[in-house]
PDB file of C-alpha atoms in Angstrom:
ATOM      1  CA  MET A   1       0.000   0.000   0.000  1.00 56.00           C
ATOM      2  CA  GLN A   2       1.281   3.441  -0.902  1.00 47.00           C
ATOM      3  CA  ARG A   3       1.100   6.655   1.060  1.00 42.00           C
ATOM      4  CA  ALA A   4      -1.687   8.914  -0.127  1.00 37.00           C
ATOM      5  CA  GLY A   5      -3.708  11.756   1.433  1.00 35.00           C
ATOM      6  CA  ILE A   6      -7.291  20.145   2.509  1.00 36.00           C
ATOM      7  CA  TRP A   7      -8.220  18.703   5.886  1.00 40.00           C
ATOM      8  CA  GLY A   8      -5.940  15.669   5.170  1.00 38.00           C
ATOM      9  CA  GLY A   9      -1.630  14.037   6.515  1.00 42.00           C
ATOM     10  CA  SER A  10       1.923  13.260   5.027  1.00 41.00           C
ATOM     11  CA  GLY A  11       5.428  11.989   5.297  1.00 46.00           C
ATOM     12  CA  SER A  12       5.793  14.381   8.219  1.00 49.00           C
ATOM     13  CA  ARG A  13       4.243  14.260  11.685  1.00 56.00           C
ATOM     14  CA  ALA A  14       2.549  17.621  10.315  1.00 48.00           C
ATOM     15  CA  GLY A  15      -0.310  19.311   8.322  1.00 48.00           C
ATOM     16  CA  ARG A  16      -1.593  22.791   7.434  1.00 47.00           C
ATOM     17  CA  ILE A  17      -4.848  24.517   6.583  1.00 44.00           C
ATOM     18  CA  LEU A  18      -5.346  27.627   4.506  1.00 43.00           C
ATOM     19  CA  ALA A  19      -8.285  29.624   3.230  1.00 42.00           C
ATOM     20  CA  PRO A  20      -7.861  30.520  -0.442  1.00 43.00           C
ATOM     21  CA  SER A  21      -9.446  33.834  -1.375  1.00 41.00           C
ATOM     22  CA  ALA A  22      -9.160  35.976  -4.470  1.00 35.00           C
ATOM     23  CA  LEU A  23      -8.987  39.063  -2.275  1.00 32.00           C
ATOM     24  CA  SER A  24      -7.277  38.143   0.958  1.00 40.00           C
ATOM     25  CA  LEU A  25      -5.727  35.331   2.961  1.00 42.00           C
ATOM     26  CA  GLN A  26      -6.120  35.314   6.720  1.00 50.00           C
ATOM     27  CA  VAL A  27      -3.846  32.824   8.402  1.00 49.00           C
ATOM     28  CA  LYS A  28      -4.030  31.200  11.796  1.00 59.00           C
ATOM     29  CA  GLU A  29      -1.890  28.237  12.735  1.00 64.00           C
ATOM     30  CA  ASN A  30      -2.474  25.493  15.320  1.00 74.00           C
ATOM     31  CA  ASN A  31      -0.242  22.530  16.116  1.00 78.00           C
ATOM     32  CA  TYR A  32      -1.504  19.039  16.991  1.00 82.00           C
ATOM     33  CA  ARG A  33       1.233  16.922  18.549  1.00 85.00           C
ATOM     34  CA  GLY A  34       1.193  13.372  19.829  1.00 87.00           C
ATOM     35  CA  HIS A  35       2.090  10.879  17.108  1.00 90.00           C
ATOM     36  CA  GLY A  36       5.446   9.136  17.401  1.00 87.00           C
ATOM     37  CA  ASP A  37       5.967   8.810  13.652  1.00 86.00           C
ATOM     38  CA  SER A  38       4.865  10.401  10.383  1.00 83.00           C
ATOM     39  CA  VAL A  39       1.269  11.517   9.872  1.00 85.00           C
ATOM     40  CA  ASP A  40       0.515  10.092   6.445  1.00 82.00           C
ATOM     41  CA  GLN A  41      -3.103  11.144   6.124  1.00 83.00           C
ATOM     42  CA  LEU A  42      -5.885  12.927   7.949  1.00 83.00           C
ATOM     43  CA  CYS A  43      -9.574  13.406   7.296  1.00 84.00           C
ATOM     44  CA  TRP A  44     -12.448  15.291   8.870  1.00 86.00           C
ATOM     45  CA  HIS A  45     -15.607  13.977  10.441  1.00 93.00           C
ATOM     46  CA  PRO A  46     -18.219  14.198   7.654  1.00 88.00           C
ATOM     47  CA  SER A  47     -20.654  16.344   9.659  1.00 89.00           C
ATOM     48  CA  ASN A  48     -18.807  17.604  12.757  1.00 91.00           C
ATOM     49  CA  PRO A  49     -16.369  20.366  11.707  1.00 83.00           C
ATOM     50  CA  ASP A  50     -14.540  20.209  15.045  1.00 91.00           C
ATOM     51  CA  LEU A  51     -13.238  16.645  14.714  1.00 93.00           C
ATOM     52  CA  PHE A  52     -10.600  15.088  12.476  1.00 93.00           C
ATOM     53  CA  VAL A  53      -8.653  11.833  12.548  1.00 95.00           C
ATOM     54  CA  THR A  54      -5.017  11.134  11.655  1.00 93.00           C
ATOM     55  CA  ALA A  55      -3.278   7.954  10.477  1.00 93.00           C
ATOM     56  CA  SER A  56       0.333   7.445  11.464  1.00 92.00           C
ATOM     57  CA  GLY A  57       3.261   5.105  10.976  1.00 91.00           C
ATOM     58  CA  ASP A  58       3.364   4.723  14.777  1.00 94.00           C
ATOM     59  CA  LYS A  59       0.591   2.087  14.447  1.00 94.00           C
ATOM     60  CA  THR A  60      -2.125   4.326  15.871  1.00 95.00           C
ATOM     61  CA  ILE A  61      -4.906   6.567  14.678  1.00 96.00           C
ATOM     62  CA  ARG A  62      -5.811   9.649  16.695  1.00 95.00           C
ATOM     63  CA  ILE A  63      -9.022  11.672  16.815  1.00 95.00           C
ATOM     64  CA  TRP A  64      -8.554  15.399  17.471  1.00 94.00           C
ATOM     65  CA  ASP A  65     -10.762  18.275  18.591  1.00 92.00           C
ATOM     66  CA  VAL A  66      -9.978  21.532  16.774  1.00 88.00           C
ATOM     67  CA  ARG A  67     -11.455  23.654  19.588  1.00 88.00           C
ATOM     68  CA  THR A  68      -8.949  22.406  22.153  1.00 87.00           C
ATOM     69  CA  THR A  69      -6.148  21.161  19.825  1.00 86.00           C
ATOM     70  CA  LYS A  70      -6.211  18.022  22.006  1.00 90.00           C
ATOM     71  CA  CYS A  71      -6.241  14.356  21.069  1.00 94.00           C
ATOM     72  CA  ILE A  72      -9.519  12.924  22.379  1.00 94.00           C
ATOM     73  CA  ALA A  73      -8.925   9.284  21.397  1.00 95.00           C
ATOM     74  CA  THR A  74      -6.020   7.045  20.407  1.00 95.00           C
ATOM     75  CA  VAL A  75      -6.670   3.693  18.737  1.00 96.00           C
ATOM     76  CA  ASN A  76      -3.893   1.117  18.431  1.00 95.00           C
ATOM     77  CA  THR A  77      -3.705  -0.771  15.129  1.00 95.00           C
ATOM     78  CA  LYS A  78      -1.708  -3.713  13.837  1.00 92.00           C
ATOM     79  CA  GLY A  79       0.415  -2.008  11.216  1.00 94.00           C
ATOM     80  CA  GLU A  80       1.981   1.218   9.997  1.00 95.00           C
ATOM     81  CA  ASN A  81      -0.992   3.258   8.835  1.00 94.00           C
ATOM     82  CA  ILE A  82      -0.880   5.332   5.673  1.00 89.00           C
ATOM     83  CA  ASN A  83      -4.505   5.861   4.566  1.00 91.00           C
ATOM     84  CA  ILE A  84      -7.680   6.764   6.407  1.00 94.00           C
ATOM     85  CA  CYS A  85     -11.273   7.778   5.688  1.00 94.00           C
ATOM     86  CA  TRP A  86     -14.448   8.442   7.658  1.00 96.00           C
ATOM     87  CA  SER A  87     -17.742   6.936   6.492  1.00 97.00           C
ATOM     88  CA  PRO A  88     -20.387   9.445   5.309  1.00 95.00           C
ATOM     89  CA  ASP A  89     -22.669   8.502   8.209  1.00 96.00           C
ATOM     90  CA  GLY A  90     -19.846   9.210  10.682  1.00 97.00           C
ATOM     91  CA  GLN A  91     -20.107   5.795  12.331  1.00 97.00           C
ATOM     92  CA  THR A  92     -16.998   4.087  10.961  1.00 98.00           C
ATOM     93  CA  ILE A  93     -13.356   4.940  10.315  1.00 98.00           C
ATOM     94  CA  ALA A  94     -11.443   2.827   7.781  1.00 98.00           C
ATOM     95  CA  VAL A  95      -7.656   2.770   8.005  1.00 97.00           C
ATOM     96  CA  GLY A  96      -5.211   1.046   5.655  1.00 96.00           C
ATOM     97  CA  ASN A  97      -1.655   0.013   6.427  1.00 95.00           C
ATOM     98  CA  LYS A  98       1.488  -0.801   4.461  1.00 95.00           C
ATOM     99  CA  ASP A  99       0.599  -4.507   4.395  1.00 96.00           C
ATOM    100  CA  ASP A 100      -2.600  -3.850   2.382  1.00 96.00           C
ATOM    101  CA  VAL A 101      -4.843  -4.539   5.372  1.00 97.00           C
ATOM    102  CA  VAL A 102      -7.884  -2.292   5.809  1.00 97.00           C
ATOM    103  CA  THR A 103      -9.392  -2.126   9.301  1.00 97.00           C
ATOM    104  CA  PHE A 104     -12.882  -0.767   9.987  1.00 98.00           C
ATOM    105  CA  ILE A 105     -13.126   0.943  13.386  1.00 97.00           C
ATOM    106  CA  ASP A 106     -16.298   1.945  15.234  1.00 97.00           C
ATOM    107  CA  ALA A 107     -16.052   5.727  15.642  1.00 96.00           C
ATOM    108  CA  LYS A 108     -17.828   5.675  19.011  1.00 95.00           C
ATOM    109  CA  THR A 109     -16.352   2.637  20.758  1.00 96.00           C
ATOM    110  CA  HIS A 110     -12.982   2.914  18.945  1.00 95.00           C
ATOM    111  CA  ARG A 111     -12.960  -0.873  18.489  1.00 95.00           C
ATOM    112  CA  SER A 112     -12.365  -2.851  15.299  1.00 94.00           C
ATOM    113  CA  LYS A 113     -15.549  -3.936  13.500  1.00 94.00           C
ATOM    114  CA  ALA A 114     -13.948  -5.745  10.561  1.00 95.00           C
ATOM    115  CA  GLU A 115     -10.588  -6.332   8.911  1.00 95.00           C
ATOM    116  CA  GLU A 116      -9.839  -7.174   5.293  1.00 96.00           C
ATOM    117  CA  GLN A 117      -6.534  -8.374   3.833  1.00 96.00           C
ATOM    118  CA  PHE A 118      -6.162  -7.656   0.106  1.00 95.00           C
ATOM    119  CA  LYS A 119      -3.938  -9.560  -2.297  1.00 93.00           C
ATOM    120  CA  PHE A 120      -3.176  -6.489  -4.398  1.00 93.00           C
ATOM    121  CA  GLU A 121      -1.469  -3.211  -3.587  1.00 94.00           C
ATOM    122  CA  VAL A 122      -4.121  -1.013  -1.972  1.00 95.00           C
ATOM    123  CA  ASN A 123      -3.453   2.688  -2.239  1.00 91.00           C
ATOM    124  CA  GLU A 124      -6.346   4.919  -1.153  1.00 90.00           C
ATOM    125  CA  ILE A 125      -9.764   4.001   0.211  1.00 95.00           C
ATOM    126  CA  SER A 126     -13.166   5.698   0.302  1.00 96.00           C
ATOM    127  CA  TRP A 127     -16.860   5.084   0.772  1.00 96.00           C
ATOM    128  CA  ASN A 128     -19.291   6.369  -1.815  1.00 95.00           C
ATOM    129  CA  ASN A 129     -21.668   9.120  -0.634  1.00 94.00           C
ATOM    130  CA  ASP A 130     -24.519   6.650  -0.087  1.00 95.00           C
ATOM    131  CA  ASN A 131     -22.380   4.635   2.334  1.00 96.00           C
ATOM    132  CA  ASN A 132     -23.256   1.335   0.585  1.00 95.00           C
ATOM    133  CA  MET A 133     -20.086   0.823  -1.464  1.00 94.00           C
ATOM    134  CA  PHE A 134     -16.389   0.907  -0.619  1.00 97.00           C
ATOM    135  CA  PHE A 135     -13.803   1.969  -3.220  1.00 97.00           C
ATOM    136  CA  LEU A 136     -10.078   1.146  -3.340  1.00 97.00           C
ATOM    137  CA  THR A 137      -7.436   2.297  -5.807  1.00 95.00           C
ATOM    138  CA  ASN A 138      -4.721  -0.239  -6.576  1.00 95.00           C
ATOM    139  CA  GLY A 139      -1.244  -0.650  -7.984  1.00 93.00           C
ATOM    140  CA  ASN A 140      -2.547  -1.991 -11.299  1.00 93.00           C
ATOM    141  CA  GLY A 141      -4.271   1.266 -12.213  1.00 95.00           C
ATOM    142  CA  CYS A 142      -7.696  -0.058 -11.241  1.00 96.00           C
ATOM    143  CA  ILE A 143     -10.553   1.054  -9.008  1.00 96.00           C
ATOM    144  CA  ASN A 144     -11.993  -1.847  -7.017  1.00 96.00           C
ATOM    145  CA  ILE A 145     -15.587  -1.457  -5.836  1.00 96.00           C
ATOM    146  CA  LEU A 146     -16.910  -3.529  -2.919  1.00 96.00           C
ATOM    147  CA  SER A 147     -20.350  -3.720  -1.338  1.00 96.00           C
ATOM    148  CA  TYR A 148     -20.593  -2.317   2.184  1.00 96.00           C
ATOM    149  CA  PRO A 149     -20.781  -3.580   4.856  1.00 95.00           C
ATOM    150  CA  GLU A 150     -20.517  -7.019   3.210  1.00 96.00           C
ATOM    151  CA  LEU A 151     -17.194  -6.140   1.486  1.00 96.00           C
ATOM    152  CA  LYS A 152     -18.025  -8.338  -1.512  1.00 96.00           C
ATOM    153  CA  PRO A 153     -16.486  -7.453  -4.931  1.00 95.00           C
ATOM    154  CA  ILE A 154     -18.878  -5.604  -7.273  1.00 94.00           C
ATOM    155  CA  GLN A 155     -16.737  -4.214 -10.080  1.00 94.00           C
ATOM    156  CA  SER A 156     -13.180  -3.349 -11.128  1.00 95.00           C
ATOM    157  CA  ILE A 157     -12.549  -0.328 -13.397  1.00 95.00           C
ATOM    158  CA  ASN A 158      -9.373   0.177 -15.430  1.00 93.00           C
ATOM    159  CA  ALA A 159      -8.886   3.842 -14.556  1.00 92.00           C
ATOM    160  CA  HIS A 160      -5.251   4.596 -15.458  1.00 93.00           C
ATOM    161  CA  PRO A 161      -2.432   2.926 -17.408  1.00 90.00           C
ATOM    162  CA  SER A 162      -0.227   3.031 -14.299  1.00 91.00           C
ATOM    163  CA  ASN A 163      -0.560   2.894 -10.522  1.00 95.00           C
ATOM    164  CA  CYS A 164      -3.887   4.424  -9.397  1.00 96.00           C
ATOM    165  CA  ILE A 165      -2.941   6.137  -6.180  1.00 92.00           C
ATOM    166  CA  CYS A 166      -5.802   8.187  -4.731  1.00 90.00           C
ATOM    167  CA  ILE A 167      -9.576   8.684  -4.891  1.00 93.00           C
ATOM    168  CA  LYS A 168     -12.052  11.252  -3.562  1.00 92.00           C
ATOM    169  CA  PHE A 169     -15.820  11.759  -3.912  1.00 94.00           C
ATOM    170  CA  ASP A 170     -17.573  15.012  -4.709  1.00 94.00           C
ATOM    171  CA  PRO A 171     -19.813  16.001  -1.736  1.00 91.00           C
ATOM    172  CA  MET A 172     -22.622  16.731  -4.188  1.00 94.00           C
ATOM    173  CA  GLY A 173     -22.654  13.103  -5.345  1.00 93.00           C
ATOM    174  CA  LYS A 174     -22.027  13.892  -9.003  1.00 95.00           C
ATOM    175  CA  TYR A 175     -18.351  12.980  -9.443  1.00 97.00           C
ATOM    176  CA  PHE A 176     -15.399  11.175  -7.983  1.00 97.00           C
ATOM    177  CA  ALA A 177     -11.760  11.838  -8.878  1.00 97.00           C
ATOM    178  CA  THR A 178      -8.706   9.601  -9.086  1.00 97.00           C
ATOM    179  CA  GLY A 179      -5.011  10.453  -9.176  1.00 96.00           C
ATOM    180  CA  SER A 180      -2.328   8.297 -10.736  1.00 96.00           C
ATOM    181  CA  ALA A 181       1.384   7.744 -11.172  1.00 96.00           C
ATOM    182  CA  ASP A 182       0.910   9.074 -14.719  1.00 95.00           C
ATOM    183  CA  ALA A 183       0.557  12.556 -13.088  1.00 96.00           C
ATOM    184  CA  LEU A 184      -3.054  12.825 -14.267  1.00 96.00           C
ATOM    185  CA  VAL A 185      -6.183  13.536 -12.247  1.00 97.00           C
ATOM    186  CA  SER A 186      -9.300  11.950 -13.743  1.00 97.00           C
ATOM    187  CA  LEU A 187     -12.849  13.103 -13.029  1.00 97.00           C
ATOM    188  CA  TRP A 188     -15.512  10.355 -13.148  1.00 96.00           C
ATOM    189  CA  ASP A 189     -19.295  10.423 -13.405  1.00 95.00           C
ATOM    190  CA  VAL A 190     -20.628   8.542 -10.356  1.00 92.00           C
ATOM    191  CA  ASP A 191     -23.693   7.109 -12.078  1.00 89.00           C
ATOM    192  CA  GLU A 192     -22.167   6.190 -15.433  1.00 91.00           C
ATOM    193  CA  LEU A 193     -18.691   5.281 -14.124  1.00 91.00           C
ATOM    194  CA  VAL A 194     -17.074   7.001 -17.114  1.00 93.00           C
ATOM    195  CA  CYS A 195     -14.237   9.536 -17.171  1.00 95.00           C
ATOM    196  CA  VAL A 196     -15.505  13.000 -18.111  1.00 96.00           C
ATOM    197  CA  ARG A 197     -12.393  15.180 -17.675  1.00 96.00           C
ATOM    198  CA  CYS A 198      -8.651  15.071 -16.942  1.00 95.00           C
ATOM    199  CA  PHE A 199      -6.400  17.577 -15.149  1.00 96.00           C
ATOM    200  CA  SER A 200      -2.744  17.553 -16.164  1.00 96.00           C
ATOM    201  CA  ARG A 201      -0.917  20.448 -14.476  1.00 97.00           C
ATOM    202  CA  LEU A 202       1.140  18.277 -12.112  1.00 97.00           C
ATOM    203  CA  ASP A 203       4.397  16.709 -13.299  1.00 97.00           C
ATOM    204  CA  TRP A 204       4.789  14.036 -10.596  1.00 97.00           C
ATOM    205  CA  PRO A 205       2.541  11.141  -9.500  1.00 96.00           C
ATOM    206  CA  VAL A 206      -0.665  12.481  -7.947  1.00 95.00           C
ATOM    207  CA  ARG A 207      -0.607  11.549  -4.264  1.00 90.00           C
ATOM    208  CA  THR A 208      -3.668  13.260  -2.873  1.00 88.00           C
ATOM    209  CA  LEU A 209      -7.002  14.804  -3.854  1.00 90.00           C
ATOM    210  CA  SER A 210      -9.869  16.645  -2.197  1.00 90.00           C
ATOM    211  CA  PHE A 211     -13.126  18.289  -3.301  1.00 92.00           C
ATOM    212  CA  SER A 212     -14.304  21.489  -1.605  1.00 90.00           C
ATOM    213  CA  HIS A 213     -17.455  21.313   0.520  1.00 88.00           C
ATOM    214  CA  ASP A 214     -19.608  22.672  -2.323  1.00 91.00           C
ATOM    215  CA  GLY A 215     -18.052  20.392  -4.949  1.00 95.00           C
ATOM    216  CA  LYS A 216     -16.871  23.335  -7.050  1.00 94.00           C
ATOM    217  CA  MET A 217     -13.106  23.038  -6.439  1.00 92.00           C
ATOM    218  CA  LEU A 218     -10.694  20.127  -6.632  1.00 95.00           C
ATOM    219  CA  ALA A 219      -7.294  20.247  -4.951  1.00 93.00           C
ATOM    220  CA  SER A 220      -4.533  17.888  -6.083  1.00 95.00           C
ATOM    221  CA  ALA A 221      -0.913  17.538  -5.024  1.00 93.00           C
ATOM    222  CA  SER A 222       2.228  15.496  -5.567  1.00 95.00           C
ATOM    223  CA  GLU A 223       5.985  15.838  -5.232  1.00 94.00           C
ATOM    224  CA  ASP A 224       5.639  19.098  -7.144  1.00 94.00           C
ATOM    225  CA  HIS A 225       6.180  22.008  -4.764  1.00 91.00           C
ATOM    226  CA  PHE A 226       2.690  23.366  -5.301  1.00 91.00           C
ATOM    227  CA  ILE A 227      -0.936  22.313  -4.872  1.00 90.00           C
ATOM    228  CA  ASP A 228      -3.220  22.713  -7.868  1.00 93.00           C
ATOM    229  CA  ILE A 229      -6.745  23.973  -7.157  1.00 91.00           C
ATOM    230  CA  ALA A 230      -9.038  23.571 -10.148  1.00 94.00           C
ATOM    231  CA  GLU A 231     -12.604  24.471 -11.007  1.00 95.00           C
ATOM    232  CA  VAL A 232     -14.373  21.123 -11.311  1.00 97.00           C
ATOM    233  CA  GLU A 233     -16.799  21.922 -14.140  1.00 96.00           C
ATOM    234  CA  THR A 234     -14.256  23.573 -16.446  1.00 95.00           C
ATOM    235  CA  GLY A 235     -10.915  22.123 -15.356  1.00 95.00           C
ATOM    236  CA  GLU A 236      -9.426  25.633 -15.205  1.00 95.00           C
ATOM    237  CA  LYS A 237      -6.793  26.525 -12.606  1.00 94.00           C
ATOM    238  CA  LEU A 238      -8.125  28.718  -9.790  1.00 89.00           C
ATOM    239  CA  TRP A 239      -5.085  28.789  -7.484  1.00 88.00           C
ATOM    240  CA  GLU A 240      -1.600  27.385  -7.215  1.00 86.00           C
ATOM    241  CA  VAL A 241      -0.560  27.020  -3.570  1.00 83.00           C
ATOM    242  CA  GLN A 242       3.214  27.049  -3.205  1.00 82.00           C
ATOM    243  CA  CYS A 243       4.807  24.468  -0.891  1.00 81.00           C
ATOM    244  CA  GLU A 244       8.290  24.110   0.565  1.00 79.00           C
ATOM    245  CA  SER A 245       8.443  20.364  -0.088  1.00 83.00           C
ATOM    246  CA  PRO A 246       6.425  17.506  -1.639  1.00 87.00           C
ATOM    247  CA  THR A 247       2.841  17.238  -0.430  1.00 84.00           C
ATOM    248  CA  PHE A 248       1.411  13.853   0.473  1.00 73.00           C
ATOM    249  CA  THR A 249      -2.023  14.770   1.801  1.00 77.00           C
ATOM    250  CA  VAL A 250      -4.658  17.459   1.316  1.00 82.00           C
ATOM    251  CA  ALA A 251      -8.278  17.890   2.469  1.00 77.00           C
ATOM    252  CA  TRP A 252     -10.931  20.584   2.361  1.00 82.00           C
ATOM    253  CA  HIS A 253     -12.929  21.510   5.425  1.00 78.00           C
ATOM    254  CA  PRO A 254     -16.412  19.866   5.287  1.00 72.00           C
ATOM    255  CA  LYS A 255     -18.330  23.157   5.586  1.00 77.00           C
ATOM    256  CA  ARG A 256     -15.977  26.040   4.738  1.00 82.00           C
ATOM    257  CA  PRO A 257     -13.538  26.979   1.930  1.00 81.00           C
ATOM    258  CA  LEU A 258     -10.552  26.079   4.113  1.00 81.00           C
ATOM    259  CA  LEU A 259      -7.682  23.918   2.973  1.00 82.00           C
ATOM    260  CA  ALA A 260      -5.298  21.701   4.960  1.00 79.00           C
ATOM    261  CA  PHE A 261      -2.144  19.967   3.790  1.00 80.00           C
ATOM    262  CA  ALA A 262       0.898  18.173   5.145  1.00 77.00           C
ATOM    263  CA  CYS A 263       4.289  18.076   3.475  1.00 77.00           C
ATOM    264  CA  ASP A 264       7.354  15.872   3.595  1.00 74.00           C
ATOM    265  CA  ASP A 265       9.160  17.637   6.423  1.00 62.00           C
ATOM    266  CA  LYS A 266      10.588  14.496   8.003  1.00 60.00           C
ATOM    267  CA  ASP A 267      14.143  14.779   9.335  1.00 53.00           C
ATOM    268  CA  GLY A 268      14.420  18.314   7.980  1.00 53.00           C
ATOM    269  CA  LYS A 269      15.073  17.042   4.476  1.00 55.00           C
ATOM    270  CA  TYR A 270      13.584  20.158   2.894  1.00 50.00           C
ATOM    271  CA  ASP A 271      13.357  22.629   5.776  1.00 52.00           C
ATOM    272  CA  SER A 272      15.485  21.960   8.850  1.00 53.00           C
ATOM    273  CA  SER A 273      13.656  24.643  10.834  1.00 53.00           C
ATOM    274  CA  ARG A 274      10.289  22.874  10.548  1.00 50.00           C
ATOM    275  CA  GLU A 275       9.410  20.252  13.166  1.00 53.00           C
ATOM    276  CA  ALA A 276       8.284  16.959  11.637  1.00 54.00           C
ATOM    277  CA  GLY A 277       5.061  15.332  12.749  1.00 50.00           C
ATOM    278  CA  THR A 278       2.935  18.389  13.540  1.00 47.00           C
ATOM    279  CA  VAL A 279      -0.531  18.901  12.105  1.00 50.00           C
ATOM    280  CA  LYS A 280      -1.013  22.594  11.275  1.00 46.00           C
ATOM    281  CA  LEU A 281      -4.184  24.478  10.382  1.00 55.00           C
ATOM    282  CA  PHE A 282      -4.278  27.587   8.240  1.00 46.00           C
ATOM    283  CA  GLY A 283      -7.102  29.986   7.575  1.00 46.00           C
ATOM    284  CA  LEU A 284      -9.272  29.353  10.602  1.00 38.00           C
ATOM    285  CA  PRO A 285     -11.613  32.294  11.370  1.00 40.00           C
ATOM    286  CA  ASN A 286     -10.388  34.613  14.094  1.00 41.00           C
ATOM    287  CA  ASP A 287     -13.377  33.803  16.297  1.00 39.00           C
ATOM    288  CA  SER A 288     -12.932  30.042  16.150  1.00 38.00           C
TER     289      SER A 288
END
């Protein structure tokens, strides 16, 4: 399983959030410390804007409260975690590790509900918006679709000619997007399961994707030192967010035009002044 991921995690123990605006950019930064290894991905609770969860190589996931910047729950897992997602109904957290094992954790009891070992390289994971199917991208360029909660195979789509790394669903239920080692982002019609548009401004394998809360913007990132923010319906570039190092995870806030991302800051490879393993938030309102 490969590392994937703007409320999202990375090869650091750290993430950021920013609010893109054509007129201004207000910045506020918070740090969330506690993991003992890299934070490879984070995601927000689908309906509670104060909670997010992080997946780490320290074999734990942690649930955080933005209001207090405190960890409110730590769940031990079997392997080094690199991918995580929260079910649309908020009841289940799915986390994938480097051994291609996906564990389904009850979000209230913090106990494992199910565990699935896959025989192919699992990259990123996601429920569909209706919560009745579970999608995985794999190392063969395919999208595997399973029934949920039964986890029975439904369909496999040949999405890219090379490794299909990441997947995200449009909150409006119209599209989902995939990112691949071919540096392309593909936009898919949910009902027809056909590709309707491609985005090609990145030069490196696409590691992470996220739709804005209104489904109008799509953020994508890679080892390029910028994040591309595109208008979904036209494919046009809206913003280019500069980064100091490769980005391995991005995620939009579930209710606001706020963006989070985490870069490869581990061991000071790109910026020795930046502490690895800290989740950072940018663009929070001053009254939050």
